[in-house]
Coordinates of C-alpha atoms in Angstrom, one line a residue:
M287 CA 5.0 -9.3 6.1
L288 CA 4.1 -8.6 2.4
L289 CA 0.9 -10.7 2.5
P290 CA -1.3 -7.5 2.6
L291 CA 0.0 -6.5 -0.8
F292 CA -1.4 -9.5 -2.5
A293 CA -4.8 -9.0 -0.9
L294 CA -5.2 -5.4 -2.3
S295 CA -7.8 -5.1 -5.0
G296 CA -8.6 -2.5 -7.5
L297 CA -6.2 0.2 -8.7
E298 CA -3.9 0.0 -5.6
G299 CA -3.5 -3.8 -6.1
R300 CA -2.5 -3.3 -9.7
L301 CA 0.2 -0.8 -8.7
F302 CA 1.7 -2.5 -5.7
V303 CA 1.3 -6.3 -6.2
P304 CA 4.2 -6.3 -8.7
L305 CA 6.3 -4.5 -6.1
G306 CA 5.6 -7.3 -3.6
A307 CA 6.2 -10.0 -6.1
A308 CA 9.5 -8.5 -7.2
Y309 CA 10.6 -8.2 -3.5
I310 CA 9.8 -11.8 -2.7
V311 CA 11.5 -13.2 -5.8
S312 CA 14.6 -11.1 -5.0
I313 CA 14.7 -12.4 -1.4
L314 CA 14.3 -16.0 -2.5
A315 CA 17.0 -15.6 -5.2
S316 CA 19.4 -14.1 -2.7
L317 CA 18.7 -17.0 -0.3
L318 CA 19.4 -19.5 -3.0
V319 CA 22.6 -17.8 -3.9
S320 CA 23.7 -17.5 -0.3
I321 CA 23.4 -21.3 0.3
T322 CA 24.8 -22.5 -3.1
V323 CA 26.9 -20.0 -5.0
T324 CA 28.5 -18.1 -2.1
P325 CA 29.9 -21.2 -0.3
A326 CA 31.2 -22.6 -3.7
L327 CA 32.9 -19.4 -4.6
A328 CA 34.4 -19.1 -1.1
S329 CA 35.9 -22.7 -1.4
F330 CA 37.5 -21.8 -4.7
L331 CA 38.6 -18.2 -4.1
L332 CA 39.4 -18.0 -0.4
V333 CA 41.5 -21.2 0.0
K334 CA 44.6 -19.6 -1.5
V335 CA 44.2 -16.3 0.3
P336 CA 47.0 -15.9 3.0
K337 CA 45.8 -15.9 6.5
L338 CA 45.7 -12.4 7.8
A339 CA 45.3 -11.1 11.3
H340 CA 41.6 -10.4 11.8
G341 CA 40.7 -7.2 13.5
D342 CA 38.1 -4.5 13.5
T343 CA 38.5 -1.2 11.7
P344 CA 39.0 2.0 13.7
V345 CA 35.5 3.0 13.0
L346 CA 34.0 -0.3 14.2
R347 CA 36.2 -0.3 17.3
A348 CA 35.0 3.2 18.1
L349 CA 31.4 2.1 17.6
K350 CA 31.8 -0.9 19.8
R351 CA 33.3 1.2 22.6
W352 CA 30.3 3.6 22.3
Q353 CA 27.9 0.7 22.2
A354 CA 29.4 -0.9 25.3
R355 CA 29.2 2.4 27.3
V356 CA 25.6 3.0 26.2
L357 CA 24.6 -0.6 27.2
E358 CA 26.2 -0.3 30.6
G359 CA 24.2 2.9 31.3
A360 CA 21.0 1.4 29.9
F361 CA 21.3 -1.7 32.1
R362 CA 21.4 0.5 35.2
R363 CA 18.1 2.3 34.1
P364 CA 16.2 -0.3 32.1
L365 CA 12.7 1.1 32.9
L366 CA 13.8 4.5 31.8
V367 CA 15.0 3.1 28.5
V368 CA 11.8 1.1 27.9
G369 CA 9.6 4.0 28.9
G370 CA 11.5 6.5 26.7
V371 CA 11.1 4.3 23.6
A372 CA 7.5 3.6 24.4
G373 CA 6.9 7.3 24.6
A374 CA 8.6 7.9 21.3
V375 CA 6.5 5.2 19.7
A376 CA 3.3 6.8 21.2
L377 CA 4.2 10.2 19.8
A378 CA 4.9 8.6 16.4
A379 CA 1.5 7.0 16.5
I380 CA -0.1 10.3 17.2
G381 CA 2.0 11.9 14.4
A382 CA 0.8 9.2 12.0
V383 CA -2.8 10.0 12.9
L384 CA -2.2 13.7 12.2
L385 CA -0.5 13.1 8.9
P386 CA -2.4 14.4 5.8
R387 CA -4.3 11.5 4.1
A388 CA -4.3 10.7 0.4
F389 CA -5.2 7.6 -1.7
L390 CA -2.1 7.9 -3.8
P391 CA 0.8 10.4 -3.8
S392 CA 0.3 13.5 -5.9
F393 CA 1.5 12.8 -9.4
N394 CA 3.8 15.1 -11.4
E395 CA 2.8 14.4 -14.9
G396 CA 4.2 17.5 -16.4
T397 CA 0.9 18.3 -18.0
A398 CA -2.5 19.7 -16.9
L399 CA -6.0 18.8 -18.1
V400 CA -8.6 21.6 -18.1
G401 CA -12.1 20.4 -18.3
M402 CA -14.6 23.1 -19.4
R403 CA -18.4 22.9 -19.5
F404 CA -20.5 25.5 -21.2
E405 CA -24.3 25.7 -21.1
P406 CA -25.9 22.6 -22.8
G407 CA -27.4 23.6 -26.1
I408 CA -24.5 25.8 -27.2
G409 CA -23.6 25.5 -30.9
L410 CA -20.4 24.1 -32.2
E411 CA -19.4 27.5 -33.7
Q412 CA -19.8 29.3 -30.4
S413 CA -18.2 26.5 -28.4
Q414 CA -15.2 26.7 -30.9
R415 CA -15.0 30.5 -30.4
L416 CA -14.9 30.2 -26.6
G417 CA -12.4 27.4 -26.8
L418 CA -10.0 29.5 -28.8
I419 CA -10.3 32.3 -26.3
A420 CA -9.6 29.8 -23.5
E421 CA -6.5 28.5 -25.3
R422 CA -5.1 32.1 -25.6
L423 CA -5.8 32.8 -21.9
V424 CA -4.0 29.6 -20.8
M425 CA -1.0 30.3 -23.1
Q426 CA -0.5 33.6 -21.1
V427 CA 0.6 31.5 -18.1
P428 CA 4.5 31.5 -18.0
E429 CA 4.8 27.8 -17.4
V430 CA 2.6 26.7 -20.3
V431 CA 4.5 25.4 -23.3
S432 CA 1.6 24.3 -25.6
V433 CA -2.1 23.5 -25.5
G434 CA -4.4 21.2 -27.4
R435 CA -8.2 21.0 -27.2
R436 CA -11.0 18.5 -27.8
T437 CA -14.5 19.8 -28.1
G438 CA -17.2 17.2 -27.6
R439 CA -16.9 13.4 -28.0
A440 CA -18.2 11.2 -30.7
E441 CA -21.4 9.2 -30.2
L442 CA -19.5 5.9 -30.3
D443 CA -17.0 7.1 -27.6
P444 CA -17.5 5.3 -24.3
H445 CA -17.9 8.8 -22.7
A446 CA -19.8 10.6 -25.4
E447 CA -20.5 14.3 -24.7
G448 CA -21.9 17.2 -26.6
V449 CA -20.1 20.2 -28.0
H450 CA -20.8 22.0 -24.7
A451 CA -17.9 20.0 -23.1
A452 CA -14.3 20.7 -24.0
E453 CA -10.9 19.4 -22.7
I454 CA -7.7 21.4 -23.0
D455 CA -4.4 19.4 -22.6
V456 CA -1.7 21.8 -21.3
T457 CA 2.0 21.0 -21.5
L458 CA 4.0 22.6 -18.7
R459 CA 7.6 23.4 -18.3
A460 CA 9.6 23.0 -15.0
S461 CA 9.2 26.0 -12.8
S462 CA 10.1 27.2 -9.3
R463 CA 6.4 27.8 -8.7
P464 CA 4.4 24.9 -7.1
R465 CA 1.9 23.1 -9.4
E466 CA -1.0 24.3 -7.2
V467 CA 0.0 28.0 -7.8
V468 CA 0.2 27.4 -11.6
F469 CA -3.3 25.7 -11.6
A470 CA -4.7 28.5 -9.5
E471 CA -3.5 31.1 -12.1
I472 CA -5.1 29.1 -14.9
R473 CA -8.4 29.0 -13.0
E474 CA -8.2 32.7 -12.4
R475 CA -7.6 33.5 -16.1
L476 CA -10.4 31.2 -17.3
A477 CA -12.9 32.6 -14.7
V478 CA -13.9 35.3 -17.2
L479 CA -15.5 32.7 -19.5
P480 CA -19.1 31.5 -19.1
A481 CA -18.0 28.0 -18.3
S482 CA -17.4 25.7 -15.3
V483 CA -13.7 24.7 -15.0
V484 CA -12.2 21.6 -13.5
M485 CA -8.4 21.4 -13.2
G486 CA -6.4 18.2 -12.9
Q487 CA -3.9 16.0 -14.7
P488 CA -4.7 13.3 -17.3
I489 CA -3.8 10.2 -15.2
S490 CA -5.2 11.7 -12.0
H491 CA -8.5 12.5 -13.8
R492 CA -8.7 8.9 -15.1
I493 CA -8.0 7.5 -11.6
D494 CA -10.7 9.7 -10.1
H495 CA -13.2 8.6 -12.8
M496 CA -12.4 4.9 -12.3
L497 CA -12.8 5.1 -8.6
S498 CA -16.0 7.3 -8.2
G499 CA -17.3 7.7 -11.7
V500 CA -16.6 11.5 -11.5
R501 CA -13.5 13.4 -12.8
A502 CA -12.9 15.0 -9.5
A503 CA -11.4 14.1 -6.1
L504 CA -14.6 14.7 -4.1
S505 CA -18.3 14.4 -5.0
L506 CA -21.7 14.6 -3.5
K507 CA -24.1 12.3 -5.4
V508 CA -27.8 13.3 -5.2
F509 CA -30.0 10.4 -6.1
G510 CA -33.8 10.7 -6.7
E511 CA -36.4 10.1 -9.4
D512 CA -37.7 13.7 -9.1
Q513 CA -35.1 15.5 -11.3
E514 CA -36.3 19.0 -10.4
A515 CA -36.1 18.3 -6.7
A516 CA -32.7 16.7 -7.1
R517 CA -31.4 19.7 -9.1
I518 CA -32.6 22.1 -6.4
V519 CA -30.8 20.0 -3.7
A520 CA -27.6 19.9 -5.8
Q521 CA -27.6 23.7 -6.3
G522 CA -28.1 24.2 -2.5
L523 CA -25.2 21.8 -1.7
R524 CA -23.0 23.7 -4.2
A525 CA -23.8 27.0 -2.5
R526 CA -22.9 25.6 0.9
M527 CA -19.7 24.0 -0.4
Q528 CA -18.5 27.4 -1.4
G529 CA -18.0 28.2 2.3
I530 CA -15.6 25.2 2.9
P531 CA -12.0 26.3 2.7
G532 CA -9.7 24.3 0.5
L533 CA -12.3 23.4 -2.1
V534 CA -12.0 24.5 -5.7
D535 CA -13.6 23.6 -9.0
I536 CA -17.0 23.4 -7.3
N537 CA -19.6 22.5 -9.9
V538 CA -22.8 20.7 -10.6
E539 CA -23.2 18.3 -13.5
A540 CA -24.6 20.2 -16.4
Q541 CA -28.2 19.1 -16.3
T542 CA -30.4 21.9 -17.5
L543 CA -33.8 22.3 -19.1
V544 CA -33.8 22.5 -22.8
P545 CA -36.8 23.1 -25.1
Q546 CA -38.5 20.2 -26.8
V547 CA -41.4 19.8 -29.2
E548 CA -43.7 17.0 -28.0
I549 CA -46.2 15.3 -30.3
R550 CA -49.1 13.6 -28.6
V551 CA -51.0 11.5 -31.1
D552 CA -54.7 11.1 -30.8
P553 CA -55.3 7.3 -31.5
A554 CA -59.0 7.9 -32.4
A555 CA -58.2 10.7 -34.8
A556 CA -55.4 8.6 -36.4
A557 CA -57.6 5.6 -36.8
L558 CA -60.3 7.8 -38.4
H559 CA -57.8 8.6 -41.2
G560 CA -56.6 5.0 -41.5
L561 CA -53.3 5.4 -39.5
T562 CA -51.9 4.0 -36.4
P563 CA -50.1 6.2 -33.8
Q564 CA -46.8 4.6 -34.8
A565 CA -47.3 5.5 -38.4
V566 CA -48.0 9.1 -37.5
T567 CA -44.9 9.5 -35.4
A568 CA -42.8 7.7 -38.1
A569 CA -44.0 10.1 -40.7
V570 CA -43.2 13.1 -38.6
E571 CA -39.8 11.7 -37.6
A572 CA -38.8 11.1 -41.2
L573 CA -39.5 14.7 -42.1
A574 CA -38.4 16.5 -38.9
G575 CA -35.5 14.2 -38.0
G576 CA -34.4 13.3 -41.5
R577 CA -34.5 10.2 -43.7
V578 CA -31.6 8.9 -45.8
L579 CA -32.8 8.4 -49.4
G580 CA -29.5 7.3 -50.9
A581 CA -25.9 8.3 -51.4
L582 CA -23.9 10.2 -54.0
G583 CA -20.5 8.8 -55.1
E584 CA -17.6 11.0 -56.0
G585 CA -14.6 8.8 -56.4
A586 CA -13.8 7.1 -53.1
R587 CA -16.0 9.6 -51.3
R588 CA -19.7 8.9 -50.6
T589 CA -22.2 11.5 -49.3
D590 CA -25.6 10.6 -47.9
V591 CA -28.7 12.2 -49.4
V592 CA -31.0 13.2 -46.5
L593 CA -34.6 14.5 -46.8
R594 CA -35.8 16.6 -44.0
L595 CA -37.6 19.9 -43.2
P596 CA -35.8 23.2 -43.4
E597 CA -34.6 24.5 -40.0
A598 CA -37.2 27.3 -40.0
E599 CA -40.1 24.8 -40.2
R600 CA -38.8 22.5 -37.4
N601 CA -40.7 24.2 -34.6
A602 CA -44.1 23.7 -32.9
D603 CA -46.1 26.2 -35.1
A604 CA -44.7 24.8 -38.4
L605 CA -45.1 21.2 -37.4
R606 CA -48.8 21.7 -36.6
D607 CA -49.4 22.4 -40.3
L608 CA -47.1 19.6 -41.5
L609 CA -49.0 17.5 -44.1
V610 CA -49.0 13.8 -43.2
P611 CA -49.8 11.3 -46.0
T612 CA -52.8 9.0 -45.3
P613 CA -54.7 6.5 -47.4
Y614 CA -57.2 9.3 -48.0
G615 CA -54.7 12.0 -48.9
L616 CA -52.6 14.6 -47.1
V617 CA -53.9 15.7 -43.6
P618 CA -52.4 18.4 -41.4
L619 CA -50.7 17.1 -38.3
W620 CA -52.9 19.2 -36.0
R621 CA -55.9 17.0 -37.0
L622 CA -54.0 13.8 -35.8
A623 CA -52.1 15.0 -32.8
E624 CA -51.5 17.8 -30.3
V625 CA -48.2 19.6 -30.8
V626 CA -46.9 21.4 -27.8
E627 CA -43.6 22.9 -26.7
T628 CA -42.1 21.6 -23.4
T629 CA -38.8 21.6 -21.5
V630 CA -36.9 18.5 -20.5
T631 CA -33.6 17.7 -18.9
N632 CA -30.8 17.7 -21.5
E633 CA -29.5 14.4 -20.1
I634 CA -30.3 11.9 -17.4
L635 CA -27.4 10.1 -15.7
R636 CA -27.9 6.9 -13.7
E637 CA -25.8 5.0 -11.2
N638 CA -26.8 1.5 -10.1
G639 CA -30.2 2.1 -11.8
A640 CA -31.0 5.3 -9.9
R641 CA -31.1 8.8 -11.3
R642 CA -28.3 11.0 -10.0
I643 CA -26.9 14.5 -10.1
V644 CA -23.4 15.1 -8.9
V645 CA -21.8 18.1 -7.1
Y646 CA -18.1 17.7 -7.5
A647 CA -15.0 19.6 -6.3
N648 CA -11.2 19.3 -6.0
S649 CA -8.7 20.3 -3.3
D650 CA -6.4 23.2 -3.8
G651 CA -3.7 21.4 -1.8
S652 CA -3.9 23.6 1.3
R653 CA -5.9 21.1 3.3
D654 CA -5.9 17.4 4.0
M655 CA -8.2 15.4 1.8
A656 CA -9.5 13.6 4.9
A657 CA -10.4 16.9 6.6
L658 CA -12.3 18.0 3.4
A659 CA -14.1 14.7 3.4
A660 CA -15.1 15.2 7.0
D661 CA -16.4 18.7 6.3
L662 CA -18.5 17.3 3.4
A663 CA -19.8 14.5 5.6
R664 CA -21.0 17.0 8.2
L665 CA -22.6 19.0 5.4
V666 CA -24.5 15.9 4.2
A667 CA -25.5 15.1 7.8
E668 CA -26.9 18.6 8.3
A669 CA -28.8 18.6 4.9
A670 CA -32.5 17.9 5.0
P671 CA -33.4 16.6 1.5
P672 CA -37.0 16.1 0.6
P673 CA -38.5 12.6 0.6
G674 CA -37.2 10.4 -2.1
I675 CA -33.8 12.3 -2.3
R676 CA -30.7 10.7 -1.1
I677 CA -27.2 12.2 -0.8
V678 CA -24.0 10.1 -0.9
L679 CA -20.5 11.3 -0.3
D680 CA -17.9 9.7 -2.7
G681 CA -14.4 10.2 -3.9
T682 CA -10.9 8.8 -3.9
F683 CA -10.8 8.9 -0.1
R684 CA -13.2 5.9 -0.1
A685 CA -10.6 3.8 -1.8
Q686 CA -8.0 5.1 0.6
E687 CA -10.1 4.1 3.6
A688 CA -10.8 0.6 2.1
A689 CA -7.1 0.1 1.3
S690 CA -6.1 1.2 4.8
R691 CA -8.5 -1.2 6.5
A692 CA -7.3 -4.1 4.3
I693 CA -3.6 -3.3 5.0
A694 CA -4.3 -3.0 8.8
I695 CA -6.2 -6.2 9.1
L696 CA -3.9 -8.3 6.9
G697 CA -0.9 -6.6 8.4
A698 CA -2.0 -7.9 11.8
V699 CA -2.5 -11.4 10.3
S700 CA 1.0 -11.2 8.8
A701 CA 2.4 -10.2 12.2
L702 CA 0.7 -13.2 13.8
L703 CA 2.2 -15.5 11.2
V704 CA 5.6 -14.1 11.8
L705 CA 5.2 -14.5 15.5
L706 CA 4.2 -18.1 14.9
V707 CA 7.4 -18.7 12.8
L708 CA 9.6 -17.1 15.5
W709 CA 7.9 -19.2 18.2
Q710 CA 8.5 -22.3 16.2
R711 CA 12.1 -21.4 16.1
Y712 CA 12.7 -20.2 19.7
R713 CA 9.9 -22.2 21.4
S714 CA 9.2 -19.0 23.4
V715 CA 6.6 -16.3 22.9
V716 CA 8.7 -13.9 24.9
L717 CA 11.8 -14.3 22.7
A718 CA 9.5 -13.9 19.6
L719 CA 8.0 -10.7 21.0
I720 CA 11.5 -9.3 21.8
V721 CA 12.4 -9.8 18.1
L722 CA 9.3 -8.1 16.9
A723 CA 9.7 -5.2 19.4
V724 CA 12.0 -3.5 16.9
V725 CA 9.1 -3.1 14.5
P726 CA 7.3 -0.3 16.4
M727 CA 10.7 1.4 16.7
G728 CA 10.8 1.9 13.0
L729 CA 7.4 3.7 13.2
V730 CA 9.2 6.7 14.8
G731 CA 11.6 7.3 12.0
A732 CA 9.1 6.5 9.3
V733 CA 6.5 9.1 10.5
A734 CA 9.3 11.7 11.1
A735 CA 10.6 11.1 7.6
L736 CA 7.1 11.6 6.1
W737 CA 6.7 14.9 8.0
I738 CA 10.1 16.1 6.9
A739 CA 9.6 15.1 3.3
G740 CA 6.1 16.6 3.3
Q741 CA 4.5 13.4 2.2
P742 CA 0.9 12.4 3.1
L743 CA -0.1 9.1 4.6
S744 CA -1.0 7.2 1.4
V745 CA -1.3 3.6 0.3
A746 CA 2.3 3.9 -0.9
S747 CA 3.6 5.0 2.5
M748 CA 1.6 2.2 4.2
I749 CA 3.2 -0.3 1.9
G750 CA 6.5 1.2 3.1
F751 CA 5.5 0.5 6.7
V752 CA 4.8 -3.1 5.9
T753 CA 8.1 -3.6 4.1
L754 CA 10.0 -1.9 6.9
A755 CA 8.5 -4.3 9.4
G756 CA 10.1 -7.3 7.6
I757 CA 13.5 -5.6 7.2
A758 CA 13.7 -4.3 10.8
A759 CA 12.8 -7.7 12.3
R760 CA 16.0 -9.2 10.9
N761 CA 18.2 -7.2 13.3
G762 CA 16.4 -8.7 16.3
I763 CA 16.8 -12.2 14.9
L764 CA 20.5 -11.7 14.5
K765 CA 21.0 -10.6 18.1
V766 CA 18.6 -13.0 19.9
S767 CA 19.9 -16.0 17.9
H768 CA 23.5 -15.1 18.8
W769 CA 22.8 -14.7 22.5
I770 CA 21.2 -18.1 22.6
N771 CA 24.1 -19.7 20.7
L772 CA 26.6 -18.1 23.2
A773 CA 24.7 -19.6 26.1
L774 CA 24.1 -23.1 24.5
H775 CA 27.4 -23.7 22.8
E776 CA 30.1 -21.4 24.4
G777 CA 29.0 -21.7 28.1
E778 CA 28.2 -18.1 28.6
T779 CA 26.0 -17.5 31.6
F780 CA 23.0 -15.3 31.4
G781 CA 23.7 -11.7 32.5
P782 CA 25.0 -8.3 31.2
G783 CA 28.3 -9.9 30.1
L784 CA 26.4 -12.3 27.7
V785 CA 24.2 -9.5 26.3
I786 CA 27.1 -7.0 25.8
R787 CA 29.3 -9.6 24.1
G788 CA 26.6 -10.8 21.8
T789 CA 25.5 -7.3 20.9
L790 CA 29.1 -6.2 20.1
E791 CA 29.8 -9.3 18.0
R792 CA 26.6 -8.7 16.0
L793 CA 27.1 -4.9 15.6
A794 CA 28.9 -5.2 12.2
P795 CA 26.3 -7.5 10.6
V796 CA 23.4 -5.3 11.9
L797 CA 25.1 -2.1 10.5
M798 CA 25.9 -3.7 7.2
T799 CA 22.3 -4.9 6.8
A800 CA 20.9 -1.5 7.6
L801 CA 23.4 0.4 5.5
S802 CA 23.0 -1.9 2.5
A803 CA 19.2 -1.4 2.6
G804 CA 19.5 2.3 3.2
L805 CA 22.0 3.0 0.4
A806 CA 19.8 1.0 -2.0
L807 CA 17.0 3.4 -1.4
V808 CA 19.0 6.6 -2.1
P809 CA 18.2 6.7 -5.8
L810 CA 14.5 6.6 -5.1
M811 CA 14.8 9.4 -2.6
I812 CA 16.5 11.8 -4.9
G813 CA 14.4 13.9 -7.3
A814 CA 11.1 13.5 -5.5
G815 CA 9.4 16.0 -7.8
E816 CA 10.4 14.2 -11.0
A817 CA 7.8 12.5 -13.0
G818 CA 7.7 8.7 -12.6
R819 CA 8.9 8.6 -9.0
E820 CA 5.7 9.5 -7.2
I821 CA 4.7 6.0 -6.3
L822 CA 8.0 4.6 -5.0
H823 CA 9.4 7.8 -3.4
P824 CA 7.0 7.6 -0.4
V825 CA 7.9 3.9 0.0
A826 CA 11.6 4.7 0.0
V827 CA 11.2 7.7 2.4
T828 CA 9.2 5.5 4.9
I829 CA 11.7 2.6 4.8
F830 CA 14.8 4.8 5.1
G831 CA 13.4 6.8 8.0
G832 CA 12.3 3.7 9.8
L833 CA 15.6 1.9 9.3
V834 CA 17.4 4.8 11.0
T835 CA 15.4 4.8 14.2
A836 CA 14.9 1.0 14.2
T837 CA 18.7 0.5 14.0
L838 CA 19.4 3.1 16.7
F839 CA 16.7 2.0 19.2
D840 CA 17.4 -1.7 18.5
A841 CA 21.0 -1.1 19.6
V842 CA 19.7 -0.3 23.1
L843 CA 16.2 -1.5 23.6
T844 CA 16.5 -5.1 22.4
P845 CA 19.5 -5.9 24.7
V846 CA 17.6 -4.3 27.6
L847 CA 14.4 -6.4 26.9
F848 CA 16.5 -9.6 26.6
L849 CA 18.2 -8.9 29.9
L850 CA 14.8 -8.2 31.6
F851 CA 12.8 -11.0 30.1
G852 CA 15.1 -13.5 28.5
R853 CA 16.4 -15.5 31.5
R854 CA 13.6 -17.9 31.8
P855 CA 13.2 -18.7 28.1
L856 CA 17.0 -19.2 27.9
E857 CA 17.0 -21.5 30.9
R858 CA 14.2 -23.6 29.3
L859 CA 16.3 -24.0 26.2
I860 CA 19.3 -25.0 28.2
A861 CA 17.2 -27.5 30.3
A862 CA 15.8 -29.0 27.1
R863 CA 19.3 -29.5 25.8
D864 CA 20.5 -31.1 29.0
A865 CA 17.5 -33.4 29.1
A866 CA 18.1 -34.5 25.6
A867 CA 21.8 -35.2 26.4
E868 CA 20.9 -37.2 29.5
A869 CA 18.5 -39.3 27.5
G870 CA 21.2 -40.2 25.0
A871 CA 19.4 -38.5 22.2
L872 CA 21.8 -35.6 21.8
R873 CA 22.1 -34.8 18.1
P874 CA 24.6 -32.5 16.5
A875 CA 24.4 -29.0 18.1
T876 CA 21.7 -26.8 16.7
T877 CA 22.6 -23.2 16.0
F878 CA 20.0 -20.5 16.4

């Protein structure tokens, strides 16, 4: 049943494949121990133990009496039992559809990451001043312990940014207020600054960026070669997104028009003065942009010596009169080229070779991410962008949808493989289906547990469903195999007596299996809000809730199903045994 884990790719695969590998290795190790070490220890340690009268404990005797009375009542109304369980499973399926959706559970990193974007072109001094104001505003929030800020990113950084971009790392202390409320207060305090603010957490931001290329949970990507048209469309989308409840941090990528001096060289005029266009632009670049002439050494410190024009002369009017050296002497630049002031986009971002502008937003936690994505999908469908402009909805929900499809498809394949293994053992599709009937019963408790714990339907909870299916199926195997053994080797005839006896004799193993698995999950279910338990807590909640209902329903439904549909498969097994005995090919008895 854990096959889907190993087919997961991307981030979810990196997170959950080790879990599946650890589970399988543990199962194989326990199997090896049970067939080697356990019998050996029993032969050494139990041989000298005095024989004691075997009997059930008072608790087990009471449970068996209750189980017998329940089965007798269920056998009188089998259709009511089957219909009731089927109705509960149907309600659980509806509840699963209505659960909030998320790619991964919400992390509790104990920190916050505040991304701030000022207007492009802002100077470092002004950006530093506004950053200090932002730090003081954030420190006024009671839960904030300390702050640290980065302004801009170096040119060699993989995500180089100008000084108009700043990130504030905020350390938070534990508080009775929810994280969403604390984030909302930080947003409110920073709203007085002339900046766009995006709230998140360090790891969550990185995950969002890896999945969609944007440090936000939801994004509308506007593609088009006409940057001005794409910018107008992006601003219109931003205005319409303001009306969608549950969205916060709604911003457009900072792509604004900045002034630029453009030098258009006249090739004929340059040739007349003995220059090529490249030589003209190189001369202007050396003076306007700067040229390194050498370096000054002062101990271990070296400082470059750069020649360039003063700041006051690096404008269009001054550059027109710039003297350019030629073979015939110095010539003003206006004789060689046209110098004009224009405006251009401060930066052009591309994705898959196409120009893009992104409108991004986060959820405030009040609405399901899937519902927000549906609202944005309707907004995209209603938009009428000009020719050449394309709008794409993206975000972490795309990864959640892909992972859900993969788990669903491969989960069905795993179920078919399990069915094949059970058929190979019992030589009956009916008996195999009776064993697997306990799996949907676990869905009831799993969905109820997620609702009670307030957990969304994430990749982690779906992994819990898959693991639960494998654990729950063992109870059905214990009972069906024992009923067959009673009929084949102890002469029990098919009927309520056989089913009740087999169920009561397997009550203790079933309860021990369920209790052992359930108690092992308790540490993961405690302290759900603590950092580091976000991934495995939904898995534990799902399995624990499913084990409860699977064990309770299995105590009634599986015996009823065997009594309704198990006669003919059991008769075929008995006939096959008798035929083998008559042919003289009877081998040592096989135990199911």
